[in-house]
GROMACS .gro file of C-alpha atoms in nm:
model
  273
    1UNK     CA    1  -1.531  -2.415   1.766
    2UNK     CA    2  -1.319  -2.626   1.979
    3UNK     CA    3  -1.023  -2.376   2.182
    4UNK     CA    4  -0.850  -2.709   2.273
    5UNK     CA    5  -0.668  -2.768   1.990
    6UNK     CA    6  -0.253  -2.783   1.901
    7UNK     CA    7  -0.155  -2.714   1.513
    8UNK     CA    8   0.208  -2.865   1.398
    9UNK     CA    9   0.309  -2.531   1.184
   10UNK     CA   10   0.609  -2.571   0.980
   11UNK     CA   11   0.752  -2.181   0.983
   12UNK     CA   12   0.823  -2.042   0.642
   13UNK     CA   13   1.189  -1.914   0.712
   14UNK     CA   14   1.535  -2.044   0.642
   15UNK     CA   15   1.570  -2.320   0.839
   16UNK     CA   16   1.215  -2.474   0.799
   17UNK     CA   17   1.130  -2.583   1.207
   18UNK     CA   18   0.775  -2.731   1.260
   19UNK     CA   19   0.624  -2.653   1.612
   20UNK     CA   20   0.323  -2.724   1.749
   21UNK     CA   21   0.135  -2.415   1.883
   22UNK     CA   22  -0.225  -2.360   2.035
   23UNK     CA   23  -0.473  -2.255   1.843
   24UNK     CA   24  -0.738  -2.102   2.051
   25UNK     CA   25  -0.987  -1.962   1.911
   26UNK     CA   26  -0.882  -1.985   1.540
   27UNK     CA   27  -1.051  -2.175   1.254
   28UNK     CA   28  -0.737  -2.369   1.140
   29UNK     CA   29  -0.667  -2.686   0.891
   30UNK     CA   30  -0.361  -2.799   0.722
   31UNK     CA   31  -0.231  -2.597   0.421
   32UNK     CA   32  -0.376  -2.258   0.585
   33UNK     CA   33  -0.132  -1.970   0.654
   34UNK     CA   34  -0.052  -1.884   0.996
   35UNK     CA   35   0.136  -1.589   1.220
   36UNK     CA   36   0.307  -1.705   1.532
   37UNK     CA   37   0.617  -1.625   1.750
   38UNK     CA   38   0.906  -1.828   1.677
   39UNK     CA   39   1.236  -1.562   1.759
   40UNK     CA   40   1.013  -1.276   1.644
   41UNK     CA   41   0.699  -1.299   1.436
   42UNK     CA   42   0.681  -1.532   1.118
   43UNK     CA   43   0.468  -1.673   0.881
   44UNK     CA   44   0.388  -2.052   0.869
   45UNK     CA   45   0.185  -2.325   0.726
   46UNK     CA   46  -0.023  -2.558   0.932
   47UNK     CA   47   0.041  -2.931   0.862
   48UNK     CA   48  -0.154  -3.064   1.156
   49UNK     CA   49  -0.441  -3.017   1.319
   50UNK     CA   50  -0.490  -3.249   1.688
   51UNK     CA   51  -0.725  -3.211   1.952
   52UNK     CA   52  -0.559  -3.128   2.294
   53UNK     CA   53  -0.665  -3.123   2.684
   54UNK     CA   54  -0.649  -2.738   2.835
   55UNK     CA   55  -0.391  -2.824   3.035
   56UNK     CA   56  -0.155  -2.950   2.746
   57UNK     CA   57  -0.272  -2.665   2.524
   58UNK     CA   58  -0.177  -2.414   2.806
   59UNK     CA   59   0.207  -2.534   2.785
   60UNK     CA   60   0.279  -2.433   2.395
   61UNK     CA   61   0.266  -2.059   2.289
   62UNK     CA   62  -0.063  -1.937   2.064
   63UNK     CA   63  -0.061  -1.915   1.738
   64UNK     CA   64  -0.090  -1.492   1.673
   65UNK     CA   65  -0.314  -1.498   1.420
   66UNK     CA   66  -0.461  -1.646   1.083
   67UNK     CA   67  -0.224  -1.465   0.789
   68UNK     CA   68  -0.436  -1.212   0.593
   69UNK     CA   69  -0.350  -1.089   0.226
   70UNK     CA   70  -0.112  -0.840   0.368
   71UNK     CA   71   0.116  -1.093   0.567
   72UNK     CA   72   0.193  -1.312   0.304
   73UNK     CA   73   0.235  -1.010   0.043
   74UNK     CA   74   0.496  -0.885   0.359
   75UNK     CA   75   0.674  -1.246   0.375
   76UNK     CA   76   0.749  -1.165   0.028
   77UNK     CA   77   0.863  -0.845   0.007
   78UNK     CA   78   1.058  -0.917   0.313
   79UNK     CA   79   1.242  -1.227   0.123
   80UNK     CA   80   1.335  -0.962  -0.182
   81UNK     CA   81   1.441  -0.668   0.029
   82UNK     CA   82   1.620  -0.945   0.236
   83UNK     CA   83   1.857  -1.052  -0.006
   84UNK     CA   84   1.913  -0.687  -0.118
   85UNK     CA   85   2.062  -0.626   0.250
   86UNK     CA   86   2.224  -0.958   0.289
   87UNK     CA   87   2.459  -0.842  -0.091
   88UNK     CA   88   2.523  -0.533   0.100
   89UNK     CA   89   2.625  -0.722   0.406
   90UNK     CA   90   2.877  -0.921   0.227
   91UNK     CA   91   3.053  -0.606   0.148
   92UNK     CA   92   3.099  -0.493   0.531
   93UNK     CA   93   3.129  -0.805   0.655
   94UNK     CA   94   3.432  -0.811   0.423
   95UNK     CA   95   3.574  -0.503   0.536
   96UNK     CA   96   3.620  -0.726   0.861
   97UNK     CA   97   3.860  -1.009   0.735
   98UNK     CA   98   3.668  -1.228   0.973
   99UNK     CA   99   3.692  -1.642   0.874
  100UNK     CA  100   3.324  -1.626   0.820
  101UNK     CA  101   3.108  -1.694   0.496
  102UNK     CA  102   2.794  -1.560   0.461
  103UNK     CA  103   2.490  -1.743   0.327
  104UNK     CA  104   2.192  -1.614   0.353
  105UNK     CA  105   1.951  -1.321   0.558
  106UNK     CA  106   1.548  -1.304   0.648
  107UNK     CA  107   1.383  -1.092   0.809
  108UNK     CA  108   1.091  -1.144   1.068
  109UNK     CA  109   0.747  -1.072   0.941
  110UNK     CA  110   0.754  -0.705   1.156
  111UNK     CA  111   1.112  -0.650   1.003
  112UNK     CA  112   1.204  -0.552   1.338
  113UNK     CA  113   1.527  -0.810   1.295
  114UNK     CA  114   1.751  -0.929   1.083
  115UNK     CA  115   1.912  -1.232   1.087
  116UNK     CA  116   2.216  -1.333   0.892
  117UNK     CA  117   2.340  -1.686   0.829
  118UNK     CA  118   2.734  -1.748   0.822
  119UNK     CA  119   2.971  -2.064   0.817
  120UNK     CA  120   3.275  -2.026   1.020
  121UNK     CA  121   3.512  -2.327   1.096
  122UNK     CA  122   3.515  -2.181   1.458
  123UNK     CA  123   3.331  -1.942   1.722
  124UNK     CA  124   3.438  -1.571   1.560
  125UNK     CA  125   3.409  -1.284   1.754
  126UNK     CA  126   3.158  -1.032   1.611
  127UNK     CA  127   3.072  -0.779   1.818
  128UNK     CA  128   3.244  -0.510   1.630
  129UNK     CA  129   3.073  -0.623   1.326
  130UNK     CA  130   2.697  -0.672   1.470
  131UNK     CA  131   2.733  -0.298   1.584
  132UNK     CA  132   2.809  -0.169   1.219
  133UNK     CA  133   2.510  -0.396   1.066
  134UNK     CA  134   2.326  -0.264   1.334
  135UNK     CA  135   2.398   0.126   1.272
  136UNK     CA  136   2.397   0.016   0.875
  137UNK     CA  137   2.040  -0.154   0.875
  138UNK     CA  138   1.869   0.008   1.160
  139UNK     CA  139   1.696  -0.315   1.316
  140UNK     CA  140   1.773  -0.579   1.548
  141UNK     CA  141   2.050  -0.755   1.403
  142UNK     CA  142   2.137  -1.139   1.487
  143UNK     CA  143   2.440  -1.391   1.316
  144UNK     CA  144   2.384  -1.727   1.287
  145UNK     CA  145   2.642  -1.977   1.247
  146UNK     CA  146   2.521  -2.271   1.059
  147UNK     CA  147   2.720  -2.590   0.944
  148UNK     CA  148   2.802  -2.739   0.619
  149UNK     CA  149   2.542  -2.965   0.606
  150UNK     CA  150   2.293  -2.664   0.690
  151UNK     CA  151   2.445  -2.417   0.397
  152UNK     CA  152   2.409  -2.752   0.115
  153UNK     CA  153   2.037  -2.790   0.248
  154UNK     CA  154   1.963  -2.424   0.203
  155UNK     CA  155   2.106  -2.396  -0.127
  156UNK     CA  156   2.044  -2.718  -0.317
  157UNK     CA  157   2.220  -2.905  -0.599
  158UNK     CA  158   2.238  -3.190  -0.752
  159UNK     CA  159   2.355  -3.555  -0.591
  160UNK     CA  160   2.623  -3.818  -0.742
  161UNK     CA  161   2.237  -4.029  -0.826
  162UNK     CA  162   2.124  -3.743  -1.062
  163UNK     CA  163   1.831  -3.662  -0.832
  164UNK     CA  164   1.813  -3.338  -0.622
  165UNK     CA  165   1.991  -3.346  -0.315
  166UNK     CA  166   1.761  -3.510  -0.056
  167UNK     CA  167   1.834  -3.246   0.227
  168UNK     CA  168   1.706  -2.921  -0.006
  169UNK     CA  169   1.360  -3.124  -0.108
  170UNK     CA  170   1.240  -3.336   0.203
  171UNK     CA  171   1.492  -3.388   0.435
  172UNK     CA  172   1.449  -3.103   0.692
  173UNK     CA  173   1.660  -3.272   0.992
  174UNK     CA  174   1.982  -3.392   0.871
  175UNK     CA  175   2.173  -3.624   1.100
  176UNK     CA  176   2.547  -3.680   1.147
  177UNK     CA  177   2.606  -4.009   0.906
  178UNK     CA  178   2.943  -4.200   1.108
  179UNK     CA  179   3.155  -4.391   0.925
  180UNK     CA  180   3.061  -4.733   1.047
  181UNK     CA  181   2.765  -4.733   0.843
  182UNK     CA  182   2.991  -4.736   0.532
  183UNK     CA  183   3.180  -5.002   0.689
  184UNK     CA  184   2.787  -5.219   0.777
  185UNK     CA  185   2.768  -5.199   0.455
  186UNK     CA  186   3.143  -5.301   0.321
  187UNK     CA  187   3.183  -5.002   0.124
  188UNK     CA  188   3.541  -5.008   0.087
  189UNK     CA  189   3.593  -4.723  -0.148
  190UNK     CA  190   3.798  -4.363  -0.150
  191UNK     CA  191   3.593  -4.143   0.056
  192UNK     CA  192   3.540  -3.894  -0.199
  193UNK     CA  193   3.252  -4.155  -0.365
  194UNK     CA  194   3.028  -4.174  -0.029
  195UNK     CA  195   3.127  -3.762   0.062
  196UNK     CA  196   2.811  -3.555  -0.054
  197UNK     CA  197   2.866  -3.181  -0.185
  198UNK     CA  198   2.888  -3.061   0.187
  199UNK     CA  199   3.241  -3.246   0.241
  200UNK     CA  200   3.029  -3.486   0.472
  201UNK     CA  201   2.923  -3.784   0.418
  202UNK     CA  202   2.609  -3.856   0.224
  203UNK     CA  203   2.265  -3.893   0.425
  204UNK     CA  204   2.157  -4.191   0.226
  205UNK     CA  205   2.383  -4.404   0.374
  206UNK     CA  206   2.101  -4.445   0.637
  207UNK     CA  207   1.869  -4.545   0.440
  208UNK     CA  208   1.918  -4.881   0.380
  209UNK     CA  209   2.166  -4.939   0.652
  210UNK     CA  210   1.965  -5.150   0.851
  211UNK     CA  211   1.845  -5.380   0.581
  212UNK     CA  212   2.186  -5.410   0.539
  213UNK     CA  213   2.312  -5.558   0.866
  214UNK     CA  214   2.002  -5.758   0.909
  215UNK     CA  215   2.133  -5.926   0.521
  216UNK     CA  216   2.520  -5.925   0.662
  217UNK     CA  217   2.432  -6.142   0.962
  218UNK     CA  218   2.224  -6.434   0.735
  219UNK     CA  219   2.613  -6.455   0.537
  220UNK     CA  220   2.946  -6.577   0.658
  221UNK     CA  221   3.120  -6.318   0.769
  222UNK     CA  222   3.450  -6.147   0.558
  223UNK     CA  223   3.786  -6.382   0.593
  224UNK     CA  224   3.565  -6.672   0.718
  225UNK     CA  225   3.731  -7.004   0.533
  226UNK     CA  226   3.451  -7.164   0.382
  227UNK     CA  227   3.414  -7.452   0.093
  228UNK     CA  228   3.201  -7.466  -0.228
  229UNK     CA  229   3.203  -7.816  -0.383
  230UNK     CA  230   3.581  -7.967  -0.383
  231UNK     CA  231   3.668  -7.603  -0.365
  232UNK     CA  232   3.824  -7.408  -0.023
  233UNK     CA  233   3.865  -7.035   0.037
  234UNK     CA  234   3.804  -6.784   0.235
  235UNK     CA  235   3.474  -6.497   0.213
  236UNK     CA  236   3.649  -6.162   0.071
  237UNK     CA  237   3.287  -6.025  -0.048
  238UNK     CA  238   2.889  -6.025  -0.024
  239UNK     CA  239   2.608  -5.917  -0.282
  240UNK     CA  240   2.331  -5.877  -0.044
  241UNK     CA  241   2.085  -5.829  -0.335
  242UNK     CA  242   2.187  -6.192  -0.506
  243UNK     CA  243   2.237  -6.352  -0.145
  244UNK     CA  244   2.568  -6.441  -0.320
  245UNK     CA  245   2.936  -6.435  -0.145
  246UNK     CA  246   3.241  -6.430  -0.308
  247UNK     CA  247   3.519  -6.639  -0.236
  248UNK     CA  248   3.910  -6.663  -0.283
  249UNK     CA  249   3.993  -7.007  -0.280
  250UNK     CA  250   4.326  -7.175  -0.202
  251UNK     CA  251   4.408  -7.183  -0.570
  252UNK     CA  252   4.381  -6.782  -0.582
  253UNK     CA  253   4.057  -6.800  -0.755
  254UNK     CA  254   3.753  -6.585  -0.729
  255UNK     CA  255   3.457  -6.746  -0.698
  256UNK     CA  256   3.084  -6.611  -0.686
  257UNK     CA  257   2.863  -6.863  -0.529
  258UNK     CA  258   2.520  -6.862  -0.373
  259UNK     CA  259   2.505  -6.878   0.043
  260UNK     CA  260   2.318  -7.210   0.038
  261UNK     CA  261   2.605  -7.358  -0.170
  262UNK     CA  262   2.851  -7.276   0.105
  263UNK     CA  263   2.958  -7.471   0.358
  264UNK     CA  264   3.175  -7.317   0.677
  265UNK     CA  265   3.511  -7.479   0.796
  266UNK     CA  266   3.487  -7.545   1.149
  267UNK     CA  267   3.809  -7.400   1.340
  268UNK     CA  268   3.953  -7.569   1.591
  269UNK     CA  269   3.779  -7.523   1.888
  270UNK     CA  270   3.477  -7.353   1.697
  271UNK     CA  271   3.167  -7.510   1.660
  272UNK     CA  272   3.044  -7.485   1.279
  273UNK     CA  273   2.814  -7.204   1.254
   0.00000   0.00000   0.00000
């Protein structure tokens, strides 16, 4: 058996981390139930399996153990008996009339803490609280803040395209989305139509975002005067998918024409491009 050898283990808790760990000394391949130490023991899976120098392996913490029978009948008791705590932490967290929504709780695998999830729309002082969960629960207790985008990928739903919400099924790592990808891709619309159901804006706007500039650059440009046939206007739209633009011309028509068709005006002192 080769002791030289890093497994990617994605941990089986709320927020879904991988992180490679060394397995020495442990018969490991992907899909096999694992125990390691990730803030407090928890159960993972392994996805990878690579083969590593000593001297990298020395730098990432062991993997504890391979998960028996027992651990993954804990995991699951632990996710019941979990939510059972977190409904009566609502309750006292309530009796706090802090601005802080709770989401969800886990334990560890050990149950020797308890961590709750909130959403806050700023840093809230808890210490009076943590005490009384504390006292209440008789573990380790630790809050979590979490952000919008975190609660929707935790909880799930359905997308404005029918199809479950791509956070909650494979996208673990959500990034910010800025608005100037809406604006690469000339969606001038009421915000409400790109915002996903965590008030941000939807995470498939990345998708195809650089397909679209990479189209937008082979088309004139927006307000560029132009001429089709006997015909002169200015670009007010693109269909990337047609290569087509579309054109107001002089006589406050809208025309639809294919790229090829269109010829740019030169402006004085511009070359024609």
């Amino acid at each position: 058996m080769n002791d030289k050898r890093l497994v990617l283990v994605q941990i089986l808790d709320i927020e879904r981390d991988s992180e490679y760990f060394y397995a020495a000394g442990l018969d490991l391949a992907p899909g096999d139930r694992c125990v390691v130490g990730h803030t407090g023991l928890r159960l993972g899976v392994v996805r990878r399996v690579m083969e590593a120098g000593a001297e990298v392996s020395k730098q990432f913490q062991r993997v504890v153990k391979k998960a028996t029978g027992i651990d993954i009948e804990a995991y699951s008791r632990n996710q019941r008996d979990a939510q059972q705590r977190f409904s009566s932490a609502k309750e006292i967290i309530s009796r706090f009339d802090l601005p802080m929504h709770p989401v969800a709780a886990e334990y560890t695998l050990d149950r020797s803490q308890l961590r709750i999830y909130f959403t806050a729309p700023h840093r809230v002082d808890f210490r009076a609280l943590l005490r009384e969960l504390a006292v209440a629960y008789g573990v380790r207790i630790e809050l979590r803040q979490m952000g919008a985008r975190d609660e929707t990928k935790l909880k799930g739903g359905i997308g404005r395209c029918g199809r479950p919400l791509c956070c909650h099924s494979f996208l673990y790592k959500p990034k910010p989305i800025p608005i100037e990808l809406a604006y690469d891709q000339e969606l001038f619309v009421s915000p409400e139509r790109i915002t996903g159901i965590c008030g941000r804006l939807m995470c498939c706007l990345a998708y195809e975002h650089e397909t679209y500039k990479q189209e937008l650059s082979k088309l004139p440009a927006l307000g560029t005067k132009v001429s089709h046939g006997k015909k002169r206007g200015k670009v007010i739209g693109h269909n990337i998918f047609r290569h087509t633009v579309t054109l107001l011309t002089e006589e406050n028509e809208r025309i639809e024409a294919a790229a090829p068709e269109v010829r740019i005006i030169p402006q004085r002192g511009k070359p024609e491009g």
